[in-house]
Coordinates of C-alpha atoms in Angstrom, one line a residue:
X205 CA 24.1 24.5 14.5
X206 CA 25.1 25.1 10.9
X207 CA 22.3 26.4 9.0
X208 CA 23.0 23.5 6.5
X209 CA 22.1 21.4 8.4
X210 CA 18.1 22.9 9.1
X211 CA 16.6 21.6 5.4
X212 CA 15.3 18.7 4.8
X213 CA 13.8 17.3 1.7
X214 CA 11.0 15.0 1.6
X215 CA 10.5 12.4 -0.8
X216 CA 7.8 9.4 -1.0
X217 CA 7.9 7.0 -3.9
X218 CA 6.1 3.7 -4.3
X219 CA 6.1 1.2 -7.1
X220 CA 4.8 -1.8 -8.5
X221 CA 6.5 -2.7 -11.6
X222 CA 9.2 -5.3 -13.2
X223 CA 12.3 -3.9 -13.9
X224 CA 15.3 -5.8 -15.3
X225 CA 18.3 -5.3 -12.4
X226 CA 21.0 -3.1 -13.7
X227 CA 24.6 -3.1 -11.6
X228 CA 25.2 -0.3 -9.2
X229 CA 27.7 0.3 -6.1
X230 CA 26.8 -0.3 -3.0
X231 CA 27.9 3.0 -1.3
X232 CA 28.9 3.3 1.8
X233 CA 27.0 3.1 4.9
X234 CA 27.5 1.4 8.6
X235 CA 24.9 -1.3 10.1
X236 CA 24.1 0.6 13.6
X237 CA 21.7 -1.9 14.5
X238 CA 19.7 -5.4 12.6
X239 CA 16.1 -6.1 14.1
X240 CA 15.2 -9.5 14.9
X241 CA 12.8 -11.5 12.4
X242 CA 9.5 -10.9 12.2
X243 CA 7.6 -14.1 13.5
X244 CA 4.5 -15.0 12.1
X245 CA 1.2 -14.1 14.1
X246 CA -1.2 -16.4 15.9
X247 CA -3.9 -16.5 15.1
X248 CA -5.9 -15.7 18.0
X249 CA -3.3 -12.2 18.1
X250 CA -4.9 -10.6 15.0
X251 CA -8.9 -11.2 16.1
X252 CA -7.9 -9.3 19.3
X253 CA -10.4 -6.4 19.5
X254 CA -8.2 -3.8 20.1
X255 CA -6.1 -5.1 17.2
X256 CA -9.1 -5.3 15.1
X257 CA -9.5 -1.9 15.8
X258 CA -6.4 -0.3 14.7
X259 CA -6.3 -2.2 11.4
X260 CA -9.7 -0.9 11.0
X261 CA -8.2 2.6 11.5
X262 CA -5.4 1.9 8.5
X263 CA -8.2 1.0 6.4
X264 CA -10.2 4.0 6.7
X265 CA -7.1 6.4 6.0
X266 CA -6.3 4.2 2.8
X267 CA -9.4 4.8 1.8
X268 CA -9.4 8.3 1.8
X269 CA -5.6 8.8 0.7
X270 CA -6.9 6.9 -2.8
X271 CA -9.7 8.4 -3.0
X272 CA -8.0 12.0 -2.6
X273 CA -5.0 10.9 -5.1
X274 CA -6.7 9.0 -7.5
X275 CA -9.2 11.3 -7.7
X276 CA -6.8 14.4 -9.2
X277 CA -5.0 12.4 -11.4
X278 CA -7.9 13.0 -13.8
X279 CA -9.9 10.7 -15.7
X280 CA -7.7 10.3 -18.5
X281 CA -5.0 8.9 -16.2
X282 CA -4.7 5.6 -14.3
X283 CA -3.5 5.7 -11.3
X284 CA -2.7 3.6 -8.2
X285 CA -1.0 4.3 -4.8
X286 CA 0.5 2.1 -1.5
X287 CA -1.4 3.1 1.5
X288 CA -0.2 0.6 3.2
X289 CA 3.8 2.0 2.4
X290 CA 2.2 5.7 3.3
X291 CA 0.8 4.3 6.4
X292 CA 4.2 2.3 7.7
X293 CA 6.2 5.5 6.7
X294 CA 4.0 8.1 8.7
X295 CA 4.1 5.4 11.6
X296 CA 7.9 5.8 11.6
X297 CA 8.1 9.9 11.7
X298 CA 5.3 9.7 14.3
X299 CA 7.8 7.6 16.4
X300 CA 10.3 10.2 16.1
X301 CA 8.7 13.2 16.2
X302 CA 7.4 14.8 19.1
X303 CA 4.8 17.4 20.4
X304 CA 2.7 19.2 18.1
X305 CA 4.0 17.4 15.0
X306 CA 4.0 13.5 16.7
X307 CA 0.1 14.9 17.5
X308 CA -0.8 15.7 13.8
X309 CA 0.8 12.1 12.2
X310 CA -1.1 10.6 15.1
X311 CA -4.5 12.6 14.3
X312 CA -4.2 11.9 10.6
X313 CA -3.6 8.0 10.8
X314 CA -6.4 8.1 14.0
X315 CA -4.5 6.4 16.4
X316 CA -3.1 6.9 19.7
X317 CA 0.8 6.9 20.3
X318 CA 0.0 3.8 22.8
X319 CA -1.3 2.2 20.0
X320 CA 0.8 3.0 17.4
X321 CA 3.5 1.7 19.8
X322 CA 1.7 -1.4 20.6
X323 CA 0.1 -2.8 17.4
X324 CA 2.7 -1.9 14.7
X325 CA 4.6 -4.6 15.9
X326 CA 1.7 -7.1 15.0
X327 CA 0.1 -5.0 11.9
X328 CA 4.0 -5.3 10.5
X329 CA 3.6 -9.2 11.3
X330 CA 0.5 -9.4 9.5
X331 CA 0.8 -8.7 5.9
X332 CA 4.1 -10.7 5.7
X333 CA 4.3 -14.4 3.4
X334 CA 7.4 -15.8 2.4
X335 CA 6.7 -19.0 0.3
X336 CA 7.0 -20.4 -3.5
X337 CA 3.6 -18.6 -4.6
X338 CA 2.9 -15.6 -2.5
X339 CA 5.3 -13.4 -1.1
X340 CA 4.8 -9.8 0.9
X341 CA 7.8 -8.5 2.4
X342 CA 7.9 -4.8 4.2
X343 CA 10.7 -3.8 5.4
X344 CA 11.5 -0.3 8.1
X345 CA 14.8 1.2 8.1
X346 CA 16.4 4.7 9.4
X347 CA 19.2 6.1 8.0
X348 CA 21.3 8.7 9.9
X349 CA 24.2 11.5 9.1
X350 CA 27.2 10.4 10.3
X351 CA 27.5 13.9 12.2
X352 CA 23.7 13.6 13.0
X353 CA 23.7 13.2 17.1
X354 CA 20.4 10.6 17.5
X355 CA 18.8 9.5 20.7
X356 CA 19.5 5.7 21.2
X357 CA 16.0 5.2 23.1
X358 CA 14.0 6.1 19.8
X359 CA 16.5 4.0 17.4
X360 CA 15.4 1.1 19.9
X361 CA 11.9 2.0 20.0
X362 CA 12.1 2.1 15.9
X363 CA 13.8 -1.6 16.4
X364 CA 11.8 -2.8 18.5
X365 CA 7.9 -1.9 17.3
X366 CA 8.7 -1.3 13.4
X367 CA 11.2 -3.7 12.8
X368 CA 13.2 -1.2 11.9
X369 CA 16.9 -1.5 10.5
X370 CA 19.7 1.4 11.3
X371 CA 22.1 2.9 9.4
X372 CA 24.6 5.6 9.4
X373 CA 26.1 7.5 5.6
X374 CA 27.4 10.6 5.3
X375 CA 24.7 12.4 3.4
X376 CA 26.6 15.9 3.8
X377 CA 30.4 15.0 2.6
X378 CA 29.9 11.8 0.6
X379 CA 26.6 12.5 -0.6
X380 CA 27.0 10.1 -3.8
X381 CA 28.1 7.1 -1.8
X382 CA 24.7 7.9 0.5
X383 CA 22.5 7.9 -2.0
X384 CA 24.0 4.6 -3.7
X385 CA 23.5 3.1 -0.3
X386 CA 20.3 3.6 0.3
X387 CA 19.6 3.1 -3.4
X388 CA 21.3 -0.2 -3.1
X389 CA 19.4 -1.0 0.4
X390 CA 15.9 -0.4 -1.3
X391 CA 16.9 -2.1 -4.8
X392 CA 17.3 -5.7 -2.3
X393 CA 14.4 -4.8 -0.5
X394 CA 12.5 -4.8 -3.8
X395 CA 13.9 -7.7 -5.3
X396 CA 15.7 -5.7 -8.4
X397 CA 12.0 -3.7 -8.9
X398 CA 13.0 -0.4 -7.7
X399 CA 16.1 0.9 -8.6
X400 CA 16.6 4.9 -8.9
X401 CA 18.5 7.3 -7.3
X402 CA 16.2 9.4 -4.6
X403 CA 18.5 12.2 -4.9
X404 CA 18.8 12.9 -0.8
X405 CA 21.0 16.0 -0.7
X406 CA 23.8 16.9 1.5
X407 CA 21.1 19.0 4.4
X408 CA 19.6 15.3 5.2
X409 CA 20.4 14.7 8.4
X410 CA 18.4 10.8 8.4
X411 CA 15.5 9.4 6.2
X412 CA 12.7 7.0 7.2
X413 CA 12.4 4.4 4.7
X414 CA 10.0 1.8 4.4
X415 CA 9.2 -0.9 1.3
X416 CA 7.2 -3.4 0.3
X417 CA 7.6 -6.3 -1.6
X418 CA 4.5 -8.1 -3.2
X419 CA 4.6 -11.0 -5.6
X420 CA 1.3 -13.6 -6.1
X421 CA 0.5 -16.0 -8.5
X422 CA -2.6 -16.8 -9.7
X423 CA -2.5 -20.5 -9.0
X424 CA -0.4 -22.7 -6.5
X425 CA 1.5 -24.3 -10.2
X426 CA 2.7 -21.1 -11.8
X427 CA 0.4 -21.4 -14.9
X428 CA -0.9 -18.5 -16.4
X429 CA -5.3 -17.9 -16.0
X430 CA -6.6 -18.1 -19.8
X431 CA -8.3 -15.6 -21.5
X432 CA -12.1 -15.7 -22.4
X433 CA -12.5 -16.3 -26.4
X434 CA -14.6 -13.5 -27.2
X435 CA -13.6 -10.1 -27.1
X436 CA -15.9 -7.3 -24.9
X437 CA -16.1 -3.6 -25.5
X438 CA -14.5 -1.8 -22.6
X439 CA -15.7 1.8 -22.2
X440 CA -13.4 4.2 -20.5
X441 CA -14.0 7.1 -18.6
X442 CA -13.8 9.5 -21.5
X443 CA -16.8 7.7 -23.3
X444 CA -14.1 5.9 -25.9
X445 CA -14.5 2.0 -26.9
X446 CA -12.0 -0.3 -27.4
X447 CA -12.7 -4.3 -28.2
X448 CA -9.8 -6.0 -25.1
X449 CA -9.8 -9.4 -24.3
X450 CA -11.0 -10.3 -20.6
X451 CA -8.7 -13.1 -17.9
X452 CA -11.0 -15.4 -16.4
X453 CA -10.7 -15.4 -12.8
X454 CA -12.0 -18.7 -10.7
X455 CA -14.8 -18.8 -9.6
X456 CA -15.6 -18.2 -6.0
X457 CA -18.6 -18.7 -3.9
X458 CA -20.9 -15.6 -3.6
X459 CA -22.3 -12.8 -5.8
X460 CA -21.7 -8.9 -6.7
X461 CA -22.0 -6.8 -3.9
X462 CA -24.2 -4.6 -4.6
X463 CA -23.5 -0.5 -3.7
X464 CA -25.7 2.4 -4.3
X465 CA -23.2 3.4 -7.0
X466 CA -21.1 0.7 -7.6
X467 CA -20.9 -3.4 -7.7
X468 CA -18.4 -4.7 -6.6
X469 CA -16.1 -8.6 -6.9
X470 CA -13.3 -10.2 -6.3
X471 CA -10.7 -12.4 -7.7
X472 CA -7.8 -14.5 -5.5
X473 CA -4.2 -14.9 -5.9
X474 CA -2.1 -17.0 -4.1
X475 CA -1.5 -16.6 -0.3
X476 CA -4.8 -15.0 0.1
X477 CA -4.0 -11.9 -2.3
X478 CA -7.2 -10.3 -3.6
X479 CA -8.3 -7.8 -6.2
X480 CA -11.6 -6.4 -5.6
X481 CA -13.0 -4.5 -7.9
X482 CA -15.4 -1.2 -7.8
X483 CA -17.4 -1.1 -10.7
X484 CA -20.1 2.0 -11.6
X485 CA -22.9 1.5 -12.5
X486 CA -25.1 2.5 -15.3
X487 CA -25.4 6.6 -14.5
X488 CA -22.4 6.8 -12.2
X489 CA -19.1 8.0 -13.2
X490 CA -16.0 6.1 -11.7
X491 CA -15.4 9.0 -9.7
X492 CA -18.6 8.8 -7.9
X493 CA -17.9 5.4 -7.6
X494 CA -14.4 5.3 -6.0
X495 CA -15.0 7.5 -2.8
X496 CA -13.8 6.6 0.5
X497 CA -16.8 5.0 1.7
X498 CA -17.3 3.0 -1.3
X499 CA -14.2 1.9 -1.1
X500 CA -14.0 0.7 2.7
X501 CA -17.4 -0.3 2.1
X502 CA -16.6 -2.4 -0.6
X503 CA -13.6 -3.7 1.1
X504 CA -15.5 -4.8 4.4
X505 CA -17.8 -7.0 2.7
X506 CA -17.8 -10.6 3.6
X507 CA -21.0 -11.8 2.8
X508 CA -21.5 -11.8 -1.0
X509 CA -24.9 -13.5 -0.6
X510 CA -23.7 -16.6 -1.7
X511 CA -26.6 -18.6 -1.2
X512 CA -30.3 -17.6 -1.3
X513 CA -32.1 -19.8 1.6
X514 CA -35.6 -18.9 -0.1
X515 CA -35.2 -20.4 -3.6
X516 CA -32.6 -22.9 -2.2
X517 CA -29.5 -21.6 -4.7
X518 CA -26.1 -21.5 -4.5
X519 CA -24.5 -18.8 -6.1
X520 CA -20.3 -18.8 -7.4
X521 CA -18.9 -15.8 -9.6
X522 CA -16.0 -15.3 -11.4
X523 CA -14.1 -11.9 -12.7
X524 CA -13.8 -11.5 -15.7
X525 CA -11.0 -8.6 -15.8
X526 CA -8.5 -7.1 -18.3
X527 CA -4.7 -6.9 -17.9
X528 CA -3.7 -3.3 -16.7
X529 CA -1.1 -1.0 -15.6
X530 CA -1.1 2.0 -13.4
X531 CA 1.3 4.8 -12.2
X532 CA 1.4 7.8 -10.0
X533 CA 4.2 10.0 -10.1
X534 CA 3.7 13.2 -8.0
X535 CA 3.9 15.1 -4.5
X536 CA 2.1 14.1 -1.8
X537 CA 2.0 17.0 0.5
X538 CA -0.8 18.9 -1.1
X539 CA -3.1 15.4 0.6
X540 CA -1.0 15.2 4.1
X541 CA -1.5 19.1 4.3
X542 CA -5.2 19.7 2.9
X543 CA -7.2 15.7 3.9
X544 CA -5.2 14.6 6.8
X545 CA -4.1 18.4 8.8
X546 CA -0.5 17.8 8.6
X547 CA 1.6 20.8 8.3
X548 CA 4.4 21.1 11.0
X549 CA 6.1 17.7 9.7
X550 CA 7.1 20.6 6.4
X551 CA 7.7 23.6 8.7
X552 CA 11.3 24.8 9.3
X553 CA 11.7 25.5 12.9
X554 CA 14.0 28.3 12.1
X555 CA 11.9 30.0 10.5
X556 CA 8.4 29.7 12.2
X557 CA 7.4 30.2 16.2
X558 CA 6.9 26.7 16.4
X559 CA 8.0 24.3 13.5
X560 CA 8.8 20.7 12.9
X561 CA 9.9 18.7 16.0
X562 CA 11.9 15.6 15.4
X563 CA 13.1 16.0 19.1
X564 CA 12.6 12.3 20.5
X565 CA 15.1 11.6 17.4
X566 CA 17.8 14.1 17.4
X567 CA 17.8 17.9 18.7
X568 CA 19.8 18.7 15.3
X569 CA 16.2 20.9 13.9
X570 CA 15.0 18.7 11.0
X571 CA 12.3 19.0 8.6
X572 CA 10.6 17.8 5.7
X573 CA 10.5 19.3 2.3
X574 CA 8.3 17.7 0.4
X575 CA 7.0 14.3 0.3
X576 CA 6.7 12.4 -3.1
X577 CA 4.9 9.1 -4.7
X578 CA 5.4 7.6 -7.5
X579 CA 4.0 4.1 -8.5
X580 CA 3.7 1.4 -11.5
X581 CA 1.4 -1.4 -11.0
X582 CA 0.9 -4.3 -13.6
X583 CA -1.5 -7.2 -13.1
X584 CA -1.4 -9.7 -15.9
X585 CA -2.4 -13.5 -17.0
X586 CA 0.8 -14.7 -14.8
X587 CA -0.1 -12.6 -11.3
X588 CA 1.1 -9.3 -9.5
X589 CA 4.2 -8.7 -8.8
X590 CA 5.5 -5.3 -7.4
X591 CA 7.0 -3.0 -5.0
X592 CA 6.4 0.2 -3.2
X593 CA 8.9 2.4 -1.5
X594 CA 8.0 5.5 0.8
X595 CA 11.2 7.6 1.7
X596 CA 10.8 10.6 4.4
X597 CA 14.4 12.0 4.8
X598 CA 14.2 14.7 7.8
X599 CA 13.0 15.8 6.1
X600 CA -17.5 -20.5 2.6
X601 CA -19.0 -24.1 3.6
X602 CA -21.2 -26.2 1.1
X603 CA -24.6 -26.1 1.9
X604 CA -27.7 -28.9 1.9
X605 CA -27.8 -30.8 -1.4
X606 CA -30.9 -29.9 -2.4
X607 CA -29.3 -26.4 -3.0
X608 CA -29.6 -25.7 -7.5
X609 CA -25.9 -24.5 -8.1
X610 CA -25.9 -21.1 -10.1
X611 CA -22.6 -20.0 -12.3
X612 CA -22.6 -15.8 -12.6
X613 CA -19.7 -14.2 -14.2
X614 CA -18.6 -10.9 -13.1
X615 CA -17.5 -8.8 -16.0
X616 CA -15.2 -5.7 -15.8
X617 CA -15.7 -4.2 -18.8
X618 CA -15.7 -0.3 -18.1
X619 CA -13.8 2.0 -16.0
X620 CA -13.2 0.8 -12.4
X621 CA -11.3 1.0 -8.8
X622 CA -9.8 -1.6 -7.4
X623 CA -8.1 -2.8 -3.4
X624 CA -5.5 -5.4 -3.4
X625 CA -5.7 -6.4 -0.1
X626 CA -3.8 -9.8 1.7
X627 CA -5.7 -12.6 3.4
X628 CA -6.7 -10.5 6.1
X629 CA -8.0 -7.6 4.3
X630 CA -5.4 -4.8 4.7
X631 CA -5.2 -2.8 1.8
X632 CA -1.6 -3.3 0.2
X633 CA -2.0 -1.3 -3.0
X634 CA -6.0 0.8 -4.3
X635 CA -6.4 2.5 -7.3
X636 CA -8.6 3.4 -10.6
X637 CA -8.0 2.2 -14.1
X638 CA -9.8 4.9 -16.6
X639 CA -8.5 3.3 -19.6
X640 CA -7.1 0.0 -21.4

């Protein structure tokens, strides 16, 4: 085997952002196989136990991976990741790596390869909408070297549980018209939102690729939510003040959940899309506010005390939040090595006893260089709308009427985390917002 052919780069990128579209080829590439359409869930599939239990498992490893990334971005940053892109991407190299290195993906997302093989199908299912108002659309594809030689059982496999698209470019002697494709492929995906050049060079022998498209509105008519008339004081994690006005969510029956070092609230989108915000309290820093177990914690909750039986009072609560905007732009390796105890996915095999082993894919020796993610996010008066790409190249019910009716507003007005999760809880995007 040439020994151009033995390095692999890694890269990872997510995004949430609008971008105007600009022209671009297409490149070249050839469609080795199309998955069918994902069909919506039943009902009665996703509140199967042993489904219940694996998308319990995503949630406690996005917890962690934005706790650990947000957390060294530094508190003069914001910051906000796509654990739900990370998650999908890892699923797809465990699937085609083998041994020691399948073992570690597996360990760090918790899961077995039985079920990794038999819920991904359904947790892919899951988050996806397709209407006038809410839209979430992932999307799996592999793309192979034309002089790559690939095992046809894990291209099916990839089909068949991770919806996953093929594709075959010539990385190594048309390495511009590769990129464009893929470029071109992930620009679609992403409805115009992502559109760089990922800079695959000509030692990839495939990349894993998966995106996410996310669009809600606030309301089922398009309008935009109003602001509130006065203006707060929101304090940021460096102890600055700065007068911002606040959106006015809906109000929505319950009240603040209430951690030991946080509150915490939520505000809906369309289709189910929810913001939930993690908000210190008085003493606390945000960064003792947004661990992992605050942040699962705060995403489990589905009692928000909505009504107190004892005084006979109903409780609703609205957020009161400012617009914002986050990114991330960095290497991911340093958290798959150091949180999650993966290592051989980056070892050559060339070079050490035992190495990266993409066997169940091809025998051609691939590994990955580095892993990278980079993400925008904006949420304003109109709604969310975003996108995230990760790219591995190997390498309530109304109560009696005697009930009082209580009206509590929520009010972000400091640093905070938030989890945008989709009707069913699964964490699509998390991050921190130090400053406005």
């Amino acid at each position: 085997m040439n020994a151009k052919f033995k390095t692999v780069t890694a890269i990872a990128c997510s995004a949430l952002c609008a971008l105007t579209l600009t022209a671009c080829s297409n490149g070249k590439s050839t469609n080795l196989g199309k998955p069918s359409k994902a069909e919506y869930p039943d009902y009665r599939e996703l509140i199967e136990e042993s489904f219940v239990a694996f998308r319990d498992k995503a949630e406690r490893f996005s917890s962690e991976f934005a706790e650990y990334v947000c957390s060294s971005a530094g508190e003069s940053a914001n910051c906000a990741v796509s654990p739900f892109s990370v998650f999908s991407a890892l699923s797809l190299a465990a699937e085609c790596a083998g041994g020691n290195t399948r073992q570690e993906i597996l360990s760090a997302l918790d899961v077995t390869y039985e079920q990794l093989s038999e819920q991904s199908s359904l947790f892919y299912r899951s988050v996806v909408q397709d209407g006038k108002t809410c839209t979430v659309a992932p999307t799996n594809s592999v793309w192979v070297n034309g002089g790559t030689r690939v095992n046809t059982s894990c291209i099916d496999a990839l089909a068949r549980n991770y919806f996953c698209h093929s594709y075959s470019t010539d990385f190594v002697n048309d390495n511009v018209q590769a990129n464009k494709a893929v470029r071109y492929f992930v620009k679609k995906q992403t409805k115009g939102l992502i559109d760089r050049d990922f800079n695959l060079d000509t030692q990839t022998l495939f990349a894993l690729v998966n995106t996410l498209y996310l669009k809600a509105l606030w309301n089922s008519y398009g309008d935009e939510i109003p602001f509130a008339r006065e203006k707060y004081k929101f304090a940021s994690s460096d102890g600055t003040e700065n007068p911002v006005r606040l959106l006015q969510g809906s109000y929505a029956l319950g009240r603040a959940y209430d951690g030991v070092e946080y509150t915490s609230f939520y505000t809906t989108a369309c289709g189910g899309i929810k913001i939930k915000f993690i908000v210190p309290k008085d003493g606390f820093t945000l960064a003792q506010a947004f661990t992992a177990e605050n942040i699962y914690e705060a995403n489990a909750v589905d009692d928000y005390n909505a009504t107190d039986e004892v005084n006979k009072v109903r409780y609703y609560t609205r957020c009161l939040f400012p617009e914002y905007k986050c990114a991330y732009n960095n290497t991911i390796d340093g958290v798959l090595r150091e949180k999650f105890g993966i290592n051989l996915l980056f070892e050559d095999p060339a070079k050490y006893g035992e190495g990266c082993d993409f066997s169940p894919l091809t025998d051609s020796g691939a590994y990955c260089g580095s892993v990278r993610h980079v993400t925008e996010l904006t949420v304003n008066k109109r709604g969310i709308e975003g996108a995230a790409v990760t790219i591995i190249p190997g390498a309530g019910a109304a109560g009696p009427d005697e009930y009082e009716t209580v009206y509590e507003d929520f009010i972000v007005d400091k640093a905070f985390g938030f989890v945008i999760t989709d009707n069913y809880g699964t964490t699509l995007f998390s991050g921190v917002v130090n400053k406005i």
